[in-house]
PDB file of C-alpha atoms in Angstrom:
ATOM      1  CA  THR P   1     -21.196  -6.821 -99.343  1.00 80.00           C
ATOM      2  CA  ASP P   2     -17.800  -9.104 -99.978  1.00 91.00           C
ATOM      3  CA  ILE P   3     -17.683  -9.917 -96.302  1.00 93.00           C
ATOM      4  CA  GLN P   4     -21.569 -11.144 -96.083  1.00 93.00           C
ATOM      5  CA  GLN P   5     -20.806 -13.198 -99.404  1.00 93.00           C
ATOM      6  CA  ARG P   6     -17.735 -14.956 -97.640  1.00 94.00           C
ATOM      7  CA  LEU P   7     -19.923 -15.523 -94.656  1.00 94.00           C
ATOM      8  CA  GLN P   8     -22.640 -17.117 -96.607  1.00 92.00           C
ATOM      9  CA  ARG P   9     -20.157 -19.205 -98.598  1.00 93.00           C
ATOM     10  CA  ILE P  10     -18.708 -20.633 -95.297  1.00 94.00           C
ATOM     11  CA  GLU P  11     -22.289 -21.301 -93.853  1.00 91.00           C
ATOM     12  CA  ASP P  12     -22.939 -23.056 -97.030  1.00 90.00           C
ATOM     13  CA  GLN P  13     -20.201 -25.261 -96.754  1.00 92.00           C
ATOM     14  CA  GLU P  14     -20.752 -25.930 -92.935  1.00 91.00           C
ATOM     15  CA  GLU P  15     -24.417 -27.046 -94.077  1.00 88.00           C
ATOM     16  CA  ARG P  16     -23.233 -29.414 -96.647  1.00 89.00           C
ATOM     17  CA  ARG P  17     -20.621 -30.756 -94.347  1.00 91.00           C
ATOM     18  CA  GLN P  18     -23.269 -31.602 -91.624  1.00 88.00           C
ATOM     19  CA  ASN P  19     -25.532 -33.056 -94.086  1.00 86.00           C
ATOM     20  CA  ASN P  20     -22.921 -35.421 -95.523  1.00 85.00           C
ATOM     21  CA  GLU P  21     -22.253 -36.356 -92.070  1.00 86.00           C
ATOM     22  CA  ARG P  22     -25.617 -36.945 -91.209  1.00 88.00           C
ATOM     23  CA  ARG P  23     -26.432 -38.688 -94.542  1.00 88.00           C
ATOM     24  CA  ASN P  24     -26.316 -42.606 -93.293  1.00 89.00           C
ATOM     25  CA  ASN P  25     -27.799 -41.512 -90.166  1.00 91.00           C
ATOM     26  CA  MET P  26     -31.750 -41.909 -88.965  1.00 92.00           C
ATOM     27  CA  ILE P  27     -33.328 -40.994 -85.736  1.00 89.00           C
ATOM     28  CA  LEU P  28     -35.562 -43.450 -84.234  1.00 89.00           C
ATOM     29  CA  ASN P  29     -38.576 -42.308 -81.847  1.00 86.00           C
ATOM     30  CA  ILE P  30     -39.514 -44.894 -79.894  1.00 84.00           C
ATOM     31  CA  GLU P  31     -42.292 -44.984 -76.833  1.00 81.00           C
ATOM     32  CA  GLU P  32     -40.448 -47.451 -74.703  1.00 79.00           C
ATOM     33  CA  ILE P  33     -36.645 -46.932 -74.621  1.00 77.00           C
ATOM     34  CA  GLU P  34     -33.784 -48.005 -72.360  1.00 75.00           C
ATOM     35  CA  LYS P  35     -30.944 -45.791 -71.604  1.00 75.00           C
ATOM     36  CA  GLN P  36     -28.022 -48.188 -71.326  1.00 75.00           C
ATOM     37  CA  LYS P  37     -25.955 -48.342 -74.363  1.00 73.00           C
ATOM     38  CA  ASP P  38     -26.413 -52.166 -75.140  1.00 77.00           C
ATOM     39  CA  LYS P  39     -30.036 -52.295 -74.540  1.00 83.00           C
ATOM     40  CA  VAL P  40     -30.973 -49.251 -77.099  1.00 86.00           C
ATOM     41  CA  GLU P  41     -28.763 -51.342 -79.545  1.00 85.00           C
ATOM     42  CA  GLU P  42     -30.710 -54.230 -78.863  1.00 86.00           C
ATOM     43  CA  GLN P  43     -33.937 -52.487 -79.143  1.00 87.00           C
ATOM     44  CA  VAL P  44     -32.926 -50.844 -82.212  1.00 87.00           C
ATOM     45  CA  GLN P  45     -32.022 -54.265 -84.038  1.00 87.00           C
ATOM     46  CA  GLY P  46     -35.296 -55.592 -82.666  1.00 87.00           C
ATOM     47  CA  ILE P  47     -37.006 -52.913 -84.777  1.00 87.00           C
ATOM     48  CA  LEU P  48     -34.983 -53.622 -87.769  1.00 88.00           C
ATOM     49  CA  ARG P  49     -36.043 -57.251 -87.608  1.00 86.00           C
ATOM     50  CA  LYS P  50     -39.573 -56.440 -87.524  1.00 86.00           C
ATOM     51  CA  LEU P  51     -38.718 -54.563 -90.797  1.00 86.00           C
ATOM     52  CA  ARG P  52     -37.267 -57.738 -92.248  1.00 86.00           C
ATOM     53  CA  VAL P  53     -34.146 -55.723 -93.047  1.00 83.00           C
ATOM     54  CA  GLU P  54     -30.678 -57.842 -92.649  1.00 83.00           C
ATOM     55  CA  THR P  55     -28.549 -54.606 -91.823  1.00 85.00           C
ATOM     56  CA  LYS P  56     -26.681 -53.804 -88.601  1.00 87.00           C
ATOM     57  CA  PRO P  57     -26.051 -50.167 -87.498  1.00 89.00           C
ATOM     58  CA  GLN P  58     -22.624 -49.219 -87.381  1.00 88.00           C
ATOM     59  CA  LYS P  59     -23.214 -46.984 -84.346  1.00 90.00           C
ATOM     60  CA  VAL P  60     -26.408 -46.540 -82.299  1.00 89.00           C
ATOM     61  CA  ARG P  61     -26.805 -43.741 -79.402  1.00 88.00           C
ATOM     62  CA  TYR P  62     -29.182 -42.607 -77.056  1.00 88.00           C
ATOM     63  CA  LEU P  63     -29.931 -38.949 -77.716  1.00 87.00           C
ATOM     64  CA  GLY P  64     -32.818 -38.427 -75.016  1.00 85.00           C
ATOM     65  CA  LYS P  65     -36.597 -37.700 -74.906  1.00 85.00           C
ATOM     66  CA  ASP P  66     -38.791 -35.370 -77.519  1.00 83.00           C
ATOM     67  CA  CYS P  67     -41.532 -33.039 -76.665  1.00 82.00           C
ATOM     68  CA  LYS P  68     -43.901 -35.953 -75.931  1.00 82.00           C
ATOM     69  CA  GLY P  69     -41.699 -37.963 -73.670  1.00 82.00           C
ATOM     70  CA  ARG P  70     -40.966 -40.646 -76.436  1.00 83.00           C
ATOM     71  CA  GLY P  71     -37.287 -41.791 -76.231  1.00 86.00           C
ATOM     72  CA  LEU P  72     -34.987 -40.700 -79.168  1.00 89.00           C
ATOM     73  CA  ALA P  73     -31.942 -42.943 -80.558  1.00 90.00           C
ATOM     74  CA  LEU P  74     -29.724 -42.156 -83.273  1.00 90.00           C
ATOM     75  CA  ALA P  75     -28.603 -45.172 -85.650  1.00 91.00           C
ATOM     76  CA  ALA P  76     -25.735 -44.683 -87.965  1.00 91.00           C
ATOM     77  CA  MET P  77     -26.068 -47.024 -90.821  1.00 92.00           C
ATOM     78  CA  LYS P  78     -22.397 -48.266 -93.004  1.00 90.00           C
ATOM     79  CA  SER P  79     -23.907 -46.948 -96.294  1.00 89.00           C
ATOM     80  CA  LEU P  80     -26.624 -44.876 -97.819  1.00 89.00           C
ATOM     81  CA  GLU P  81     -27.994 -47.824 -99.551  1.00 88.00           C
ATOM     82  CA  GLU P  82     -28.649 -49.706 -96.166  1.00 88.00           C
ATOM     83  CA  LYS P  83     -30.288 -46.634 -94.846  1.00 89.00           C
ATOM     84  CA  ILE P  84     -32.770 -46.346 -97.810  1.00 88.00           C
ATOM     85  CA  VAL P  85     -33.833 -49.743 -97.918  1.00 88.00           C
ATOM     86  CA  ILE P  86     -34.770 -49.473 -94.057  1.00 88.00           C
ATOM     87  CA  MET P  87     -36.528 -45.859 -94.696  1.00 88.00           C
ATOM     88  CA  LYS P  88     -38.566 -47.668 -97.393  1.00 86.00           C
ATOM     89  CA  ALA P  89     -39.608 -50.421 -95.358  1.00 86.00           C
ATOM     90  CA  LYS P  90     -40.435 -48.602 -92.387  1.00 85.00           C
ATOM     91  CA  ARG P  91     -44.033 -48.418 -93.820  1.00 83.00           C
ATOM     92  CA  ASN P  92     -44.312 -51.901 -92.126  1.00 81.00           C
ATOM     93  CA  LEU P  93     -44.407 -50.495 -88.814  1.00 81.00           C
ATOM     94  CA  GLU P  94     -47.663 -48.437 -89.130  1.00 78.00           C
ATOM     95  CA  GLY P  95     -49.650 -48.796 -86.147  1.00 78.00           C
ATOM     96  CA  GLN P  96     -46.716 -49.003 -83.549  1.00 79.00           C
ATOM     97  CA  GLU P  97     -45.457 -46.153 -81.622  1.00 80.00           C
ATOM     98  CA  VAL P  98     -41.859 -46.726 -83.479  1.00 85.00           C
ATOM     99  CA  PHE P  99     -41.057 -43.680 -85.970  1.00 86.00           C
ATOM    100  CA  ILE P 100     -38.118 -43.549 -88.107  1.00 88.00           C
ATOM    101  CA  GLU P 101     -36.864 -40.378 -89.719  1.00 87.00           C
ATOM    102  CA  ASP P 102     -33.844 -38.955 -91.419  1.00 87.00           C
ATOM    103  CA  ASP P 103     -31.213 -37.091 -89.236  1.00 87.00           C
ATOM    104  CA  MET P 104     -31.333 -33.792 -90.313  1.00 86.00           C
ATOM    105  CA  THR P 105     -29.795 -30.379 -89.491  1.00 84.00           C
ATOM    106  CA  LYS P 106     -31.583 -27.900 -87.659  1.00 83.00           C
ATOM    107  CA  LYS P 107     -31.975 -25.905 -90.955  1.00 84.00           C
ATOM    108  CA  SER P 108     -33.410 -28.842 -92.620  1.00 83.00           C
ATOM    109  CA  ARG P 109     -35.555 -29.621 -89.616  1.00 83.00           C
ATOM    110  CA  GLU P 110     -37.180 -26.119 -89.547  1.00 87.00           C
ATOM    111  CA  ILE P 111     -37.846 -26.489 -93.414  1.00 86.00           C
ATOM    112  CA  GLN P 112     -39.615 -29.912 -92.601  1.00 84.00           C
ATOM    113  CA  ALA P 113     -41.919 -28.390 -89.958  1.00 85.00           C
ATOM    114  CA  ALA P 114     -42.730 -25.742 -92.198  1.00 88.00           C
ATOM    115  CA  ILE P 115     -44.014 -28.087 -94.887  1.00 86.00           C
ATOM    116  CA  ARG P 116     -45.884 -30.116 -92.394  1.00 85.00           C
ATOM    117  CA  LYS P 117     -47.537 -27.126 -91.177  1.00 89.00           C
ATOM    118  CA  ARG P 118     -48.537 -26.089 -95.023  1.00 88.00           C
ATOM    119  CA  VAL P 119     -49.547 -29.672 -95.399  1.00 86.00           C
ATOM    120  CA  LYS P 120     -51.824 -29.794 -92.409  1.00 88.00           C
ATOM    121  CA  LEU P 121     -53.741 -26.605 -93.337  1.00 89.00           C
ATOM    122  CA  GLU P 122     -54.103 -28.284 -97.248  1.00 87.00           C
ATOM    123  CA  ARG P 123     -55.685 -31.236 -95.766  1.00 87.00           C
ATOM    124  CA  GLU P 124     -57.855 -29.498 -93.724  1.00 90.00           C
ATOM    125  CA  LYS P 125     -59.088 -27.862 -96.895  1.00 88.00           C
ATOM    126  CA  GLY P 126     -59.886 -31.162 -98.192  1.00 86.00           C
ATOM    127  CA  GLN P 127     -56.873 -31.401-100.618  1.00 84.00           C
ATOM    128  CA  GLU P 128     -55.040 -34.837-100.664  1.00 83.00           C
ATOM    129  CA  VAL P 129     -51.557 -33.887-100.293  1.00 80.00           C
ATOM    130  CA  LYS P 130     -48.057 -36.243-100.632  1.00 77.00           C
ATOM    131  CA  ILE P 131     -45.057 -35.181 -98.455  1.00 76.00           C
ATOM    132  CA  GLY P 132     -41.664 -36.147 -99.589  1.00 68.00           C
ATOM    133  CA  PHE P 133     -38.382 -35.263 -98.286  1.00 60.00           C
ATOM    134  CA  LEU P 134     -38.119 -31.364 -97.820  1.00 56.00           C
ATOM    135  CA  ARG P 135     -41.030 -31.011-100.398  1.00 57.00           C
ATOM    136  CA  SER P 136     -44.962 -31.460-100.670  1.00 55.00           C
ATOM    137  CA  GLY P 137     -46.891 -32.073-103.486  1.00 60.00           C
ATOM    138  CA  LEU P 138     -50.964 -31.585-103.932  1.00 55.00           C
ATOM    139  CA  MET P 139     -52.358 -34.240-105.889  1.00 53.00           C
ATOM    140  CA  GLY P 140     -55.256 -33.486-107.935  1.00 51.00           C
ATOM    141  CA  ASN P 141     -56.454 -34.922-111.088  1.00 44.00           C
ATOM    142  CA  GLY P 142     -53.741 -37.380-111.474  1.00 42.00           C
ATOM    143  CA  ASN P 143     -50.835 -34.933-111.492  1.00 44.00           C
ATOM    144  CA  ILE P 144     -48.781 -34.041-108.641  1.00 43.00           C
ATOM    145  CA  GLU P 145     -48.083 -30.054-108.550  1.00 45.00           C
ATOM    146  CA  LYS P 146     -44.743 -30.122-106.266  1.00 47.00           C
ATOM    147  CA  LYS P 147     -43.685 -27.165-104.070  1.00 47.00           C
ATOM    148  CA  SER P 148     -40.172 -27.567-103.049  1.00 46.00           C
ATOM    149  CA  GLN P 149     -38.038 -25.240-100.611  1.00 46.00           C
ATOM    150  CA  LYS P 150     -35.480 -23.209-102.700  1.00 45.00           C
ATOM    151  CA  THR P 151     -32.820 -23.741-100.168  1.00 42.00           C
ATOM    152  CA  THR P 152     -32.563 -27.135-100.054  1.00 47.00           C
ATOM    153  CA  ARG P 153     -33.897 -28.336-103.902  1.00 52.00           C
ATOM    154  CA  HIS P 154     -30.399 -29.160-105.164  1.00 57.00           C
ATOM    155  CA  SER P 155     -29.493 -31.460-102.320  1.00 60.00           C
ATOM    156  CA  ALA P 156     -33.106 -33.113-102.476  1.00 61.00           C
ATOM    157  CA  LYS P 157     -32.574 -33.699-106.227  1.00 61.00           C
ATOM    158  CA  ARG P 158     -29.046 -35.047-105.816  1.00 63.00           C
ATOM    159  CA  GLU P 159     -30.747 -37.541-102.865  1.00 64.00           C
ATOM    160  CA  LYS P 160     -33.434 -38.325-105.473  1.00 63.00           C
ATOM    161  CA  ARG P 161     -30.601 -39.124-108.393  1.00 62.00           C
ATOM    162  CA  LYS P 162     -28.824 -41.450-105.746  1.00 61.00           C
ATOM    163  CA  ARG P 163     -32.148 -43.091-104.646  1.00 60.00           C
ATOM    164  CA  GLN P 164     -32.944 -43.969-108.160  1.00 60.00           C
ATOM    165  CA  GLN P 165     -29.715 -45.660-108.840  1.00 59.00           C
ATOM    166  CA  LEU P 166     -30.168 -48.099-105.957  1.00 53.00           C
ATOM    167  CA  PRO P 167     -31.891 -51.307-105.969  1.00 51.00           C
ATOM    168  CA  THR P 168     -35.565 -51.300-104.450  1.00 51.00           C
ATOM    169  CA  TYR P 169     -36.863 -53.050-101.457  1.00 50.00           C
ATOM    170  CA  LYS P 170     -39.507 -55.570-102.220  1.00 49.00           C
ATOM    171  CA  LYS P 171     -42.050 -56.849 -99.640  1.00 49.00           C
ATOM    172  CA  GLU P 172     -42.226 -60.531 -98.839  1.00 47.00           C
TER     173      GLU P 172
END
């Protein structure tokens, strides 16, 4: 029991450390991607120009292909504020074969996949459902019933507080 508690504490510390490392990173799913470093950087910067965001990633790296054959690139931003502006502006990419997501740990990705699966089932039942970071909400009579994952609730709350303190992105 004492050893199990210590092990759990160490695992939690490692999860927090990984989350902190990945906080400013985002993953871009791009249909056609080049493998050369300079061309990947050029493609990512082109996508950011389409978003009308005036920031440059600190580091860009080609990660490989996903299960659908799309290319994956990791973009590390200088600050969380820059990343949030990009994440808010990514809706301007609708209809294009480019997807921008948060860089998450394996545990967080598993939680997000479970949420997506649950949301898909709810939508098939005719519910209007909204997905947020590590949570989903059923939209009914103007109220949103939030269903959070217990394991990451506190980190999601911290992220939300930080996002509320940042300037908002305005469409031109």
